[in-house]
Short mmCIF file of C-alpha atoms and ligand atoms in Angstrom, two decimals:
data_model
loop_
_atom_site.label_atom_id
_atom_site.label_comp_id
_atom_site.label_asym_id
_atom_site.label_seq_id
_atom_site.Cartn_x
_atom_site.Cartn_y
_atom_site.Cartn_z
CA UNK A 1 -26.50 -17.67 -9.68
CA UNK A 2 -27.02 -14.15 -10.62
CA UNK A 3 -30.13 -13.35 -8.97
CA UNK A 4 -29.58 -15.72 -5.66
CA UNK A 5 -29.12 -13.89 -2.61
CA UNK A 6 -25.53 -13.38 -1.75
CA UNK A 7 -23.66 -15.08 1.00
CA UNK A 8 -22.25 -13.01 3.98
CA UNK A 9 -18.73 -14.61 2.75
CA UNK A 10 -18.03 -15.06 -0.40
CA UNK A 11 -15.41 -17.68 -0.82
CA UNK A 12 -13.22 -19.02 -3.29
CA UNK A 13 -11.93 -22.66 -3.71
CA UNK A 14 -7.96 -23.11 -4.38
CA UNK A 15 -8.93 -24.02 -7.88
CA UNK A 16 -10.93 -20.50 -8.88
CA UNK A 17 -7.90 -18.70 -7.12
CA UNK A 18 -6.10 -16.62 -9.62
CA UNK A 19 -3.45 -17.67 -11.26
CA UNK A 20 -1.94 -14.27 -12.46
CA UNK A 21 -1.65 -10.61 -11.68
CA UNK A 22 -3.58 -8.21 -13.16
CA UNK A 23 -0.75 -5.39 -15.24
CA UNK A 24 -3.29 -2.94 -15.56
CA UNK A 25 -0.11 -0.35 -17.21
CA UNK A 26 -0.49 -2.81 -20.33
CA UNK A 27 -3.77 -0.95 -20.93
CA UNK A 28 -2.53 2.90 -19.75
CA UNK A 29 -1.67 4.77 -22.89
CA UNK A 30 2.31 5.40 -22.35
CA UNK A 31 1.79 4.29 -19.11
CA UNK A 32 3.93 6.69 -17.18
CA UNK A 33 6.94 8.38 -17.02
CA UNK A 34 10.40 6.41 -16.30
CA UNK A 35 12.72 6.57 -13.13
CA UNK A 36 15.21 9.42 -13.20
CA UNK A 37 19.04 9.16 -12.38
CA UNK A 38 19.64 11.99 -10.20
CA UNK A 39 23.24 12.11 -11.17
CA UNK A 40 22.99 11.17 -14.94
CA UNK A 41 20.10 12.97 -15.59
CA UNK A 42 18.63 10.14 -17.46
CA UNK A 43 15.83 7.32 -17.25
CA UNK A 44 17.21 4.46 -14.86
CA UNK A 45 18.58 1.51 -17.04
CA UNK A 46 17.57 -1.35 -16.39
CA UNK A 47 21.02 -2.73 -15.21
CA UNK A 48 21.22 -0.25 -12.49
CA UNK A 49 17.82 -1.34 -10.86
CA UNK A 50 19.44 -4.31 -11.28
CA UNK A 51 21.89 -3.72 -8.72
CA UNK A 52 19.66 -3.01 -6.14
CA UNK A 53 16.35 -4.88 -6.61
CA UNK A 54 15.77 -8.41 -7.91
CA UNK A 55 16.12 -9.27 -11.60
CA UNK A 56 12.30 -10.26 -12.06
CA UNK A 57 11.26 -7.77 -10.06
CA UNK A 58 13.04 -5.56 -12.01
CA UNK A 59 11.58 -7.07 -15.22
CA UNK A 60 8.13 -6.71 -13.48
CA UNK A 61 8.77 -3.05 -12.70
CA UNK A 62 9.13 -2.48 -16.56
CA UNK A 63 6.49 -4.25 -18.01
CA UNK A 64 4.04 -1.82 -19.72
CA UNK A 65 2.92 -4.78 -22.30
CA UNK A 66 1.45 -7.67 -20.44
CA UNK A 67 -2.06 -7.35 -18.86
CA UNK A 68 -1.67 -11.07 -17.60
CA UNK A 69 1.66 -12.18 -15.94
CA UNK A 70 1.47 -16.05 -14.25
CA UNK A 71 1.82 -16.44 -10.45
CA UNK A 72 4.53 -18.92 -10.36
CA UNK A 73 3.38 -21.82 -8.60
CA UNK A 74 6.02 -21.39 -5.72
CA UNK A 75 4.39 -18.00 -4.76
CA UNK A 76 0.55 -19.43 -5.03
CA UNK A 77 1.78 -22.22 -2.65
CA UNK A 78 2.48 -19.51 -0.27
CA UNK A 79 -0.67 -17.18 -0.63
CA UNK A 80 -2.76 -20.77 -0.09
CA UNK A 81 -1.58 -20.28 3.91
CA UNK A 82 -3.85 -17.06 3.58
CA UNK A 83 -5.51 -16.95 0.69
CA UNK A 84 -8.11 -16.29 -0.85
CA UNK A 85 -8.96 -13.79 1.69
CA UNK A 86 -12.41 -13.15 2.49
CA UNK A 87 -14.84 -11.21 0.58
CA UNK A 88 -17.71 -9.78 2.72
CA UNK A 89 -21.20 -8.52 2.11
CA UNK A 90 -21.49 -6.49 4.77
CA UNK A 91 -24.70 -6.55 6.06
CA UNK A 92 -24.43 -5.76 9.33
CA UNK A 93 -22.91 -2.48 8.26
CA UNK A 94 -25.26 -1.76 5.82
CA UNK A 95 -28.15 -2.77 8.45
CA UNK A 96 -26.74 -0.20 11.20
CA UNK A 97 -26.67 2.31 8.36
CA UNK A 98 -30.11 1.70 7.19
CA UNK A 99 -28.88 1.75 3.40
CA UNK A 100 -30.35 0.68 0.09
CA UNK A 101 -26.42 0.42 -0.95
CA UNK A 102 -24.81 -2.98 -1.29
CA UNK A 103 -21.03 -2.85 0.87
CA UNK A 104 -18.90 -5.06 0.68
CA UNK A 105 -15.30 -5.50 1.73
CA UNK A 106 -11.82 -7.27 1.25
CA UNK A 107 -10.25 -8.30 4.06
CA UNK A 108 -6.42 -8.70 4.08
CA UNK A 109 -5.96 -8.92 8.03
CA UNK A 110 -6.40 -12.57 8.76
CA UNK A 111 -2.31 -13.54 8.70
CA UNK A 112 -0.03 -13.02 11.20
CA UNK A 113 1.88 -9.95 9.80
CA UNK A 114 -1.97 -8.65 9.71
CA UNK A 115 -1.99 -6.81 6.48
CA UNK A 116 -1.79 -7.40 2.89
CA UNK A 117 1.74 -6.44 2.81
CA UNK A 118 2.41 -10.28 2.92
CA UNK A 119 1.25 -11.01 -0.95
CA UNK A 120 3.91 -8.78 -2.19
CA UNK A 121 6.48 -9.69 0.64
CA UNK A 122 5.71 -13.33 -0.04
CA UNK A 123 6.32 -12.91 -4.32
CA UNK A 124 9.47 -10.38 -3.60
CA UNK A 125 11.12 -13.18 -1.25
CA UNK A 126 10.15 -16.28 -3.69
CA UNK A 127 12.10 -14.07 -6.58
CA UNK A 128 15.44 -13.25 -4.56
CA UNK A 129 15.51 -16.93 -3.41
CA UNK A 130 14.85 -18.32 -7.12
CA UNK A 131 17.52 -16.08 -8.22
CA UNK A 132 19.95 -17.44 -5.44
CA UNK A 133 20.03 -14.42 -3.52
CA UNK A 134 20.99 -15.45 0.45
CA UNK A 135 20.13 -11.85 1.64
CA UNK A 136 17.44 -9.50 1.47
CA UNK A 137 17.35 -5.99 3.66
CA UNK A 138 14.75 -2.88 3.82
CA UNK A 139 13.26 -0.67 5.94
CA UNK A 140 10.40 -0.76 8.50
CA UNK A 141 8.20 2.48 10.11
CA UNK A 142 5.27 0.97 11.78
CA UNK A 143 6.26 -2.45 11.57
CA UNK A 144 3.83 -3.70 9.22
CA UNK A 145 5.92 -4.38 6.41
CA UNK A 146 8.70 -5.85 8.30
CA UNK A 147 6.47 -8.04 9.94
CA UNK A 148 5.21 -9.41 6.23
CA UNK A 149 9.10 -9.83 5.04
CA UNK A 150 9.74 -11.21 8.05
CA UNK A 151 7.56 -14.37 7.70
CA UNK A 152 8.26 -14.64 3.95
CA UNK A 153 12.17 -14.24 3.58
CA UNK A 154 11.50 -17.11 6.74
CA UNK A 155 9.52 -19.06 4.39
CA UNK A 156 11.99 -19.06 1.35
CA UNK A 157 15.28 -19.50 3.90
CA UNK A 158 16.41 -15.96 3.46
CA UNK A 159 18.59 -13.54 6.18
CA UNK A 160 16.61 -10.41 6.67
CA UNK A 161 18.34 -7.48 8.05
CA UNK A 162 15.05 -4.53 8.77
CA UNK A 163 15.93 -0.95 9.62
CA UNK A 164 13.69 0.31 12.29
CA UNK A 165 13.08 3.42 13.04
CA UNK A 166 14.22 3.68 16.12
CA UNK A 167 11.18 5.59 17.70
CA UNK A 168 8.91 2.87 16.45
CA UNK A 169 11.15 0.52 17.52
CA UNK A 170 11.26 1.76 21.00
CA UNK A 171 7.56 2.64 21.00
CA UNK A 172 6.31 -1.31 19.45
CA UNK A 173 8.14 -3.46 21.04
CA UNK A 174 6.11 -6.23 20.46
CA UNK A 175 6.06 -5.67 16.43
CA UNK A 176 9.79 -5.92 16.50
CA UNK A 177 9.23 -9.39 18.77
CA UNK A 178 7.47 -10.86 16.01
CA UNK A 179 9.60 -9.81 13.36
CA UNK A 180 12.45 -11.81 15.51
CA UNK A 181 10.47 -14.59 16.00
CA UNK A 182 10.65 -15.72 12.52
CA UNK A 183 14.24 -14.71 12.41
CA UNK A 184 14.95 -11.45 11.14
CA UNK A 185 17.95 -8.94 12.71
CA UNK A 186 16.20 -5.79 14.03
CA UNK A 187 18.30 -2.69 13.99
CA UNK A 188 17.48 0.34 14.81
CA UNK A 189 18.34 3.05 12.69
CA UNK A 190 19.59 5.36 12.73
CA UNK A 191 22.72 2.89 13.53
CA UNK A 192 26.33 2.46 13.24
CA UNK A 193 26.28 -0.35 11.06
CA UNK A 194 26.42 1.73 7.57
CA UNK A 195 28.31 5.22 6.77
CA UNK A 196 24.60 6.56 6.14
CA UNK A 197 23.42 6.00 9.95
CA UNK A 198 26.68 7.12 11.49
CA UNK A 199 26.46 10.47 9.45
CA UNK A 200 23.30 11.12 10.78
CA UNK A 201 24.41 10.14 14.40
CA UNK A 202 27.28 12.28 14.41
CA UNK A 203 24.96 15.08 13.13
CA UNK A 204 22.29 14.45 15.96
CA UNK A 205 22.88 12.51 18.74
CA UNK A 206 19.64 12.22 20.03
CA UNK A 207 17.63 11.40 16.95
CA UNK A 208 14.50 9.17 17.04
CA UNK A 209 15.48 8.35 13.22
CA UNK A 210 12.88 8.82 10.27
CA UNK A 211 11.91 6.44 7.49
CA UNK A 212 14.17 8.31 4.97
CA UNK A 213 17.26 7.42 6.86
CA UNK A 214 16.28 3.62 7.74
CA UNK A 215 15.53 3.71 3.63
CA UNK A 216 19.52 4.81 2.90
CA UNK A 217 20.26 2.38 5.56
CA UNK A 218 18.91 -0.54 4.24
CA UNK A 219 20.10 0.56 0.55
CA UNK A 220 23.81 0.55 1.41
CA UNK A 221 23.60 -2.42 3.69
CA UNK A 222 22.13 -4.12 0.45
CA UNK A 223 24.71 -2.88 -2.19
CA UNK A 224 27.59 -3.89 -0.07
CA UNK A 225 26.76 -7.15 0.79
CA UNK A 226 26.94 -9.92 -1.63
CA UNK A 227 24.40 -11.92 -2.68
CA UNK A 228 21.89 -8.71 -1.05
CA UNK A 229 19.07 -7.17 -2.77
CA UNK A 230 16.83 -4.38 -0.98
CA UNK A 231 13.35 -4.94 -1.26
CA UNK A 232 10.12 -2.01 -0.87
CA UNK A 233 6.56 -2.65 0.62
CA UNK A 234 5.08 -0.45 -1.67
CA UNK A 235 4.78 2.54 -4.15
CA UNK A 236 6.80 0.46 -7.11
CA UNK A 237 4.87 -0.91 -10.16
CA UNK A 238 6.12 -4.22 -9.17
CA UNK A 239 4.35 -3.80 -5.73
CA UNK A 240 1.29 -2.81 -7.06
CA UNK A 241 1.07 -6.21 -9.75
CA UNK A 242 1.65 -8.22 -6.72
CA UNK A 243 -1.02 -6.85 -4.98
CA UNK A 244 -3.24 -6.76 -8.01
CA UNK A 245 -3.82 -10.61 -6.62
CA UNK A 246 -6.69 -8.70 -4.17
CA UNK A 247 -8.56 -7.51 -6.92
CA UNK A 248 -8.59 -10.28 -9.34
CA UNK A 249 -9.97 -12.36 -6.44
CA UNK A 250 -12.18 -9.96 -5.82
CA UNK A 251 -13.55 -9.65 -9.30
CA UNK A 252 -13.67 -13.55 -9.81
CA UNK A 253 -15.73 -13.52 -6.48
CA UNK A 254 -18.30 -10.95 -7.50
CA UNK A 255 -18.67 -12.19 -11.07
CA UNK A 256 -19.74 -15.56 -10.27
CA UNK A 257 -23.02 -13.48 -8.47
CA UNK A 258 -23.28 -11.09 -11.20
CA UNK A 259 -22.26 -7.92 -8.58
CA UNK A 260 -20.43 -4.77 -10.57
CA UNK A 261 -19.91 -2.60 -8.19
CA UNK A 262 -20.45 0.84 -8.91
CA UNK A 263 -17.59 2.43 -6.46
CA UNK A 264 -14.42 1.23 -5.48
CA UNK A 265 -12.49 2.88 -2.31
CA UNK A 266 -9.26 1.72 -0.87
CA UNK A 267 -6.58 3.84 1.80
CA UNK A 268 -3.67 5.15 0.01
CA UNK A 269 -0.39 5.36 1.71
CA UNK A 270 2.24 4.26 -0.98
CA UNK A 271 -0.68 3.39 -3.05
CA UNK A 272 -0.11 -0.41 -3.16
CA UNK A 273 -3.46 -1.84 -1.78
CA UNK A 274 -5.62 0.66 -3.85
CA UNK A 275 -3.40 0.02 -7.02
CA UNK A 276 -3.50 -3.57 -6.75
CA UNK A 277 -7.90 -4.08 -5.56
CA UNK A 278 -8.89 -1.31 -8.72
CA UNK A 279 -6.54 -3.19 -10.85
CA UNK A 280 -8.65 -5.83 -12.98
CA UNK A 281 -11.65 -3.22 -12.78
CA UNK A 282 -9.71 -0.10 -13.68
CA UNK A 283 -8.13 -2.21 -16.81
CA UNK A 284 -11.67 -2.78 -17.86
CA UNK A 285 -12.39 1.18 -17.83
CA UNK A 286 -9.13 1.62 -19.86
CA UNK A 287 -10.70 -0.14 -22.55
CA UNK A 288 -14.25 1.34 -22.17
CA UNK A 289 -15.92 -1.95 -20.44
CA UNK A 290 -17.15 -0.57 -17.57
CA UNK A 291 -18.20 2.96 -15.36
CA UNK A 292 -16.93 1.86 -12.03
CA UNK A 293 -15.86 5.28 -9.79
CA UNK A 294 -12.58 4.64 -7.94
CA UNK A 295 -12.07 6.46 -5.15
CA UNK A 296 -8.59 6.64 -2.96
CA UNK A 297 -8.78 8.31 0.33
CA UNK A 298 -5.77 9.52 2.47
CA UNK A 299 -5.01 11.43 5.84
CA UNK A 300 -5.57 15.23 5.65
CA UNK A 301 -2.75 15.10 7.64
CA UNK A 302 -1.01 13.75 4.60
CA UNK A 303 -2.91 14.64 1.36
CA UNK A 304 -0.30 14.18 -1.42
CA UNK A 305 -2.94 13.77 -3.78
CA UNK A 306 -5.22 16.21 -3.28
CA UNK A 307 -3.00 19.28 -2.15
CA UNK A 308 0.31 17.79 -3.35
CA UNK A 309 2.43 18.64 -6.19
CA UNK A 310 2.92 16.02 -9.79
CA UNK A 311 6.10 16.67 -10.58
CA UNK A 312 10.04 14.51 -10.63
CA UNK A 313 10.82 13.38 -6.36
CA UNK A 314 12.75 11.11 -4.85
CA UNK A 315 11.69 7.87 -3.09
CA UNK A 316 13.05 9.11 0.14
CA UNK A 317 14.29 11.83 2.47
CA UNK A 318 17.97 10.90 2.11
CA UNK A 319 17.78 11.89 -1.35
CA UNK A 320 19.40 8.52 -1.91
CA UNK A 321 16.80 6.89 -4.67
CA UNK A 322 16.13 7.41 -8.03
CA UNK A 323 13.50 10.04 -8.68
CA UNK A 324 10.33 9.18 -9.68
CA UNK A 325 7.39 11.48 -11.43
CA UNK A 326 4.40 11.46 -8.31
CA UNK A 327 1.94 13.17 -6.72
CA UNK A 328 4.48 14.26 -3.99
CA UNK A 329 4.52 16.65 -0.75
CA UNK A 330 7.74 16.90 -1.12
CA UNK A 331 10.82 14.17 -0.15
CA UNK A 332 11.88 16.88 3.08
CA UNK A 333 7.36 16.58 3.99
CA UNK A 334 7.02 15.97 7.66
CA UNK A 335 3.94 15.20 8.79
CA UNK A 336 2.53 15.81 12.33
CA UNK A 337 3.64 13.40 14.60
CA UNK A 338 0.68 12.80 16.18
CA UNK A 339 -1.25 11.25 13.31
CA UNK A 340 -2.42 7.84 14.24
CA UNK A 341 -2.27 6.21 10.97
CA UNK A 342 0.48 4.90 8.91
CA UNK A 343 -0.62 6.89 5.80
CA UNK A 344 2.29 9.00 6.05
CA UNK A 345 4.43 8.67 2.95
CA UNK A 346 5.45 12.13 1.34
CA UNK A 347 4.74 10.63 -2.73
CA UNK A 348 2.31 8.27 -4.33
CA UNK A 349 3.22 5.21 -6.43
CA UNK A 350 3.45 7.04 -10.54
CA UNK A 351 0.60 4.35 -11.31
CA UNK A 352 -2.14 5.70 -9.16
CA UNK A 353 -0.55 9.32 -9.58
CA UNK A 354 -0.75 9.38 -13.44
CA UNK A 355 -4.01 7.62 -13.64
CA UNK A 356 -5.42 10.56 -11.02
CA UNK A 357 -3.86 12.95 -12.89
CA UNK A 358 -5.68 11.34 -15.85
CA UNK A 359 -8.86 11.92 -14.21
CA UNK A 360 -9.69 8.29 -13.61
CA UNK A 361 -9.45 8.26 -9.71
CA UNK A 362 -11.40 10.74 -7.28
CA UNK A 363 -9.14 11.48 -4.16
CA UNK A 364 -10.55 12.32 -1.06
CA UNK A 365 -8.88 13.36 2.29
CA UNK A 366 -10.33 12.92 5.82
CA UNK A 367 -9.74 13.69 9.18
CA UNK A 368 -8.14 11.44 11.91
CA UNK A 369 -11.33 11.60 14.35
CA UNK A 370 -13.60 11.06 11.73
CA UNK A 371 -11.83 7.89 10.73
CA UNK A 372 -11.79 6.79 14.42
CA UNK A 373 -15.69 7.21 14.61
CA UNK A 374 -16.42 5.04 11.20
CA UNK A 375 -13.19 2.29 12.55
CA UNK A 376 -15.70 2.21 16.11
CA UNK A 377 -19.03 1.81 14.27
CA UNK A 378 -17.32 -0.66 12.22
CA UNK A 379 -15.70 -2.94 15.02
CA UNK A 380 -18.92 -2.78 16.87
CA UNK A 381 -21.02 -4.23 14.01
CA UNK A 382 -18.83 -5.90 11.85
CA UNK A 383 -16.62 -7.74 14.67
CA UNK A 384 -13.15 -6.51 12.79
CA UNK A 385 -10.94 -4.05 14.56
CA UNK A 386 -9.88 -2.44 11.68
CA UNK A 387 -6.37 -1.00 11.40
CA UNK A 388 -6.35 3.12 11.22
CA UNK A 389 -5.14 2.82 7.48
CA UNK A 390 -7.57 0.61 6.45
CA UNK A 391 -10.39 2.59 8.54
CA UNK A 392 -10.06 5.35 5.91
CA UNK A 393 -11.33 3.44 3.72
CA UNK A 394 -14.67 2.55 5.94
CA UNK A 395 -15.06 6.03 6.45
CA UNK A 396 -15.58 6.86 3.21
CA UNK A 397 -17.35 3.92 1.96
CA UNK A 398 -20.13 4.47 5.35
CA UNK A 399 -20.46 8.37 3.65
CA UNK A 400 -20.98 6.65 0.07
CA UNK A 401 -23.63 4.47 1.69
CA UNK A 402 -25.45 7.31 3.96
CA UNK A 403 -25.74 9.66 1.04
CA UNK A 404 -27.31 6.44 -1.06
CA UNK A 405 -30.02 6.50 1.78
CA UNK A 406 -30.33 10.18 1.18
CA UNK A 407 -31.08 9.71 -2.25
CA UNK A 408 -32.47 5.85 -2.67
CA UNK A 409 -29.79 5.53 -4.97
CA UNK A 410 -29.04 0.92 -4.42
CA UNK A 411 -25.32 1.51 -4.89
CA UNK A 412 -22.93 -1.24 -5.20
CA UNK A 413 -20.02 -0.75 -2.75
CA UNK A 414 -16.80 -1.89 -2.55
CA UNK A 415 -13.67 -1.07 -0.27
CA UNK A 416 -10.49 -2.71 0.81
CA UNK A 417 -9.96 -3.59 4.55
CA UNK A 418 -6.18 -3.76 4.46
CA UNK A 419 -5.59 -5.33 8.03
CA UNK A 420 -6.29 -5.36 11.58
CA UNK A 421 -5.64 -2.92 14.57
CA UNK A 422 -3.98 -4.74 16.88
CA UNK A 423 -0.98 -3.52 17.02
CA UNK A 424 -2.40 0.20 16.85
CA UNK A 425 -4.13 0.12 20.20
CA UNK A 426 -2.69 3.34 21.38
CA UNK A 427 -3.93 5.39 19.13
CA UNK A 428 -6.92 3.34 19.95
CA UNK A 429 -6.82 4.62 23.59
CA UNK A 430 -6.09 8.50 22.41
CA UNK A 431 -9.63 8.22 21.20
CA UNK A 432 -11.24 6.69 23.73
CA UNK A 433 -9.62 9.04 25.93
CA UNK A 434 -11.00 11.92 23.80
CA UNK A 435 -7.83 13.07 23.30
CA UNK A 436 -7.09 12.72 19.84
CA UNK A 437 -6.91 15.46 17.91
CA UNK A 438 -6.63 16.68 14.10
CA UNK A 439 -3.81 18.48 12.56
CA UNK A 440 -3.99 19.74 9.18
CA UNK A 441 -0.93 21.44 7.60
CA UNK A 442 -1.38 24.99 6.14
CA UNK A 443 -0.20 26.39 2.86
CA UNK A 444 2.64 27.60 4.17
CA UNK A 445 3.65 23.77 5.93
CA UNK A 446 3.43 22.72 2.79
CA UNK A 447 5.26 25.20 0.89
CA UNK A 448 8.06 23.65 3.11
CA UNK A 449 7.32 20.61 1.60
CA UNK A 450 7.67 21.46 -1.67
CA UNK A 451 10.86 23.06 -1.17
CA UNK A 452 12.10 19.58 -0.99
CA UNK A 453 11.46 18.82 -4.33
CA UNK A 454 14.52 18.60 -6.62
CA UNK A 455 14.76 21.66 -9.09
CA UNK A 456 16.24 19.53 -11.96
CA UNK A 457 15.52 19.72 -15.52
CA UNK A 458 12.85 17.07 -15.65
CA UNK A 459 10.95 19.17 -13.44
CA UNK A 460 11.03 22.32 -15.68
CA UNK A 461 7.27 23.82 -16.13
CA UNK A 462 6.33 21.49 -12.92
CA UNK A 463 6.87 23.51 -10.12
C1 PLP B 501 1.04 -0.12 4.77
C2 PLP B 501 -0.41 -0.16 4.94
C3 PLP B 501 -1.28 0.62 4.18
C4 PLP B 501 -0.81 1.63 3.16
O1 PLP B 501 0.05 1.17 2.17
P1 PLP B 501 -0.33 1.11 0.63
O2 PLP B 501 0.94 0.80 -0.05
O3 PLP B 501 -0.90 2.43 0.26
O4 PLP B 501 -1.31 0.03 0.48
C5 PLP B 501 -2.64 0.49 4.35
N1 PLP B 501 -3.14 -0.34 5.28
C6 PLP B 501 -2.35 -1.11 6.06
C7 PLP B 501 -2.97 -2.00 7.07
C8 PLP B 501 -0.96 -1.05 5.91
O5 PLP B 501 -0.17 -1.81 6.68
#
């Protein structure tokens, strides 16, 4: 098959779907540093993770040994409603472009929660139900995430309470429709359900609510509720394994047609989609196999990696998590509220942010407007609408393939297309309007930031 021309989809049969994750901290040299105990001081025992995440997942989370860890047949049952997803030689792209580079593209938007937030929702769900959990809670910004938990803690005949912030909550009313549709309680946060939402009420009344304070929220709704975990769409090892189920079937795909590609480029928010399509590929560099460039590319609005600090943060703005050792902004960060996309987290998962600070990743940061211009060249020829996230991740791959017609270089591309844009249409209609605009924060926003960051021991020399 090597030399035969290569399908416009390449699929997969249920039998060649993988049947593990891809661990690729089995093959990082002391992987990276542990979770920190704000009030002990110390690395996060086991136990205590316990307490507020799912045993398994918990396992998962400290697994540095295993490069191969099995699917359990309950979660590939699942993933067979949506998976494989498609893998796309993009030709119309590369046509419109008038490349000698090869593109092609991973597309985790075709199930209803339109993202590929539903492969880890869909193993975090199977795990709290096999450990007889009844409960599971967490957080949702945009939506996306609650949407995925939505249909999976359905699926597995779990109650879901989701913190919404209440802004987005107010502002996608349909997103929170779905989410009730397959049976999850919506609450707004902040709310006066838990001591952590009626604190912030009392401090200000009018508050739209932020993503730190529907994270604290959902934590304490979790610990005091039996038979409750809380569960996270990304950032967490764990997260990024169950994801790693895009880039094994990506690499099974392009192996059975010979295709290396040369660059890899995925949207980093959390780091979860990038951490989990690089997986199988960056393992191979680990050992010396391969020379594959992986590139992550997030908001300027946003650029933990490439302006942000790598030092001890927490997980959130209520300073209610353990800390964990990032690429971080800061946990107090703010970005401008007008960016479109939901690539707004303040840290990066410690997988993607030691193996950057390793020098294995290239991070690049673009502008909103750009983004909008590659996600409308894209729709147009490719048929997709892409979510904003995922269209950072087009923009960067349509520069990789203009400066291979530049230089004749015959590339092999390949980027992840996290999801669609359907439930992003009005930032949509800011740019058609021609009235979107770019914000960048200066040195000075982000020495804000910084001033976030906890000045505990761990983070002596850091700072
Ligand atoms: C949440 C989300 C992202 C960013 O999250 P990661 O954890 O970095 O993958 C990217 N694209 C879409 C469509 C999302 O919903």
């Amino acid at each position: 098959m090597a030399n035969g021309k290569i399908p416009y989809k390449i699929y997969l049969s249920e039998e060649e779907a993988p049947k593990f994750w891809y661990n690729v901290k089995a093959h990082m040299r002391g992987a990276h540093a542990p979770f920190i105990d704000p009030v002990t001081g110390r690395a996060c025992t086991s136990a205590a993770l316990k307490k507020v995440f799912c045993d398994e997942c918990v396992e998962q989370e400290l697994n540095d040994v295993d490069e191969l860890i099995e699917i359990p047949d309950g979660i590939r049952s699942f993933y067979r409603m949506f998976r494989p997803s498609p893998l796309v030689r993009a030709y119309f792209l590369e046509q419109m472009l008038g490349t000698p580079a090869e593109i092609y593209y991973k597309f985790e938007g075709n199930n209803t929660s339109g993202s590929h937030k539903l492969n880890s929702a869909a193993a975090q769900a199977y795990y709290a139900h096999e450990q007889g959990l009844k409960a599971l809670t967490t957080e949702t910004g945009a939506g996306q995430w609650g949407t995925a938990l939505s249909m999976a803690a359905a699926f597995y005949g779990l109650q879901l309470d989701i913190f919404m912030v209440k802004v987005s909550a107010e502002q996608k009313p349909h997103r929170r429709e779905v989410m009730r549709t397959y049976g999850a309680r919506v609450i707004p946060s902040p709310s006066d359900t838990t001591a952590a939402g009626r604190k912030l009420l009392a401090e200000f009344p009018g508050t739209g609510g932020s993503l730190g304070c529907a994270i604290a929220e959902a934590v304490e709704k979790a610990a005091k509720t039996e038979s409750c975990r809380y569960v996270l769409g990304s950032v967490l090892d764990h997260v990024l394994l169950h994801q790693s189920v895009i880039g094994q079937e990506c690499k099974i795909a392009l192996d059975k047609y010979g295709v290396v590609p040369d660059v890899i480029i995925g949207c980093c928010g959390g780091g979860s989609n990038f951490g989990g399509l690089i997986a199988p590929y960056m393992g191979e560099r680990l050992q010396g196999d391969n020379n594959v460039e992986f590139v992550g590319v997030e908001p300027a609005s946003c650029p933990t990696l490439t302006r942000g600090k790598f030092a001890y943060d927490f997980c959130d703005s209520a300073k209610t998590t353990p800390m964990a050792k990032m690429y971080t902004l800061g946990c107090g960060f703010m970005p401008s509220a007008n960016h479109a996309g939901g690539l707004r987290y303040h840290g990066m998962s410690p997988v993607i942010s030691q193996l950057y600070h390793d020098g294995y990743i290239r991070a690049v940061a673009v502008e909103q407007t750009s983004v909008f211009r590659a996600a409308v060249d894209f729709a147009k020829c490719e048929g997709i609408l892409p979510a904003p996230e995922s269209s950072h991740a087009i923009k960067v791959a349509i520069d990789e393939a203009l400066e291979c017609k530049r230089t004749g270089k015959k590339k092999k591309i390949l980027f992840g297309l996290t999801g669609t844009g359907y439930f992003d249409l009005s930032a949509y209609k800011q740019f058609n309007d021609g009235v979107m605009s770019d914000v960048i924060p200066n040195d000075d926003d982000l020495k804000k930031g910084f001033e976030s960051i906890p000045r505990c021991k761990a983070n002596e020399g850091l700072l």
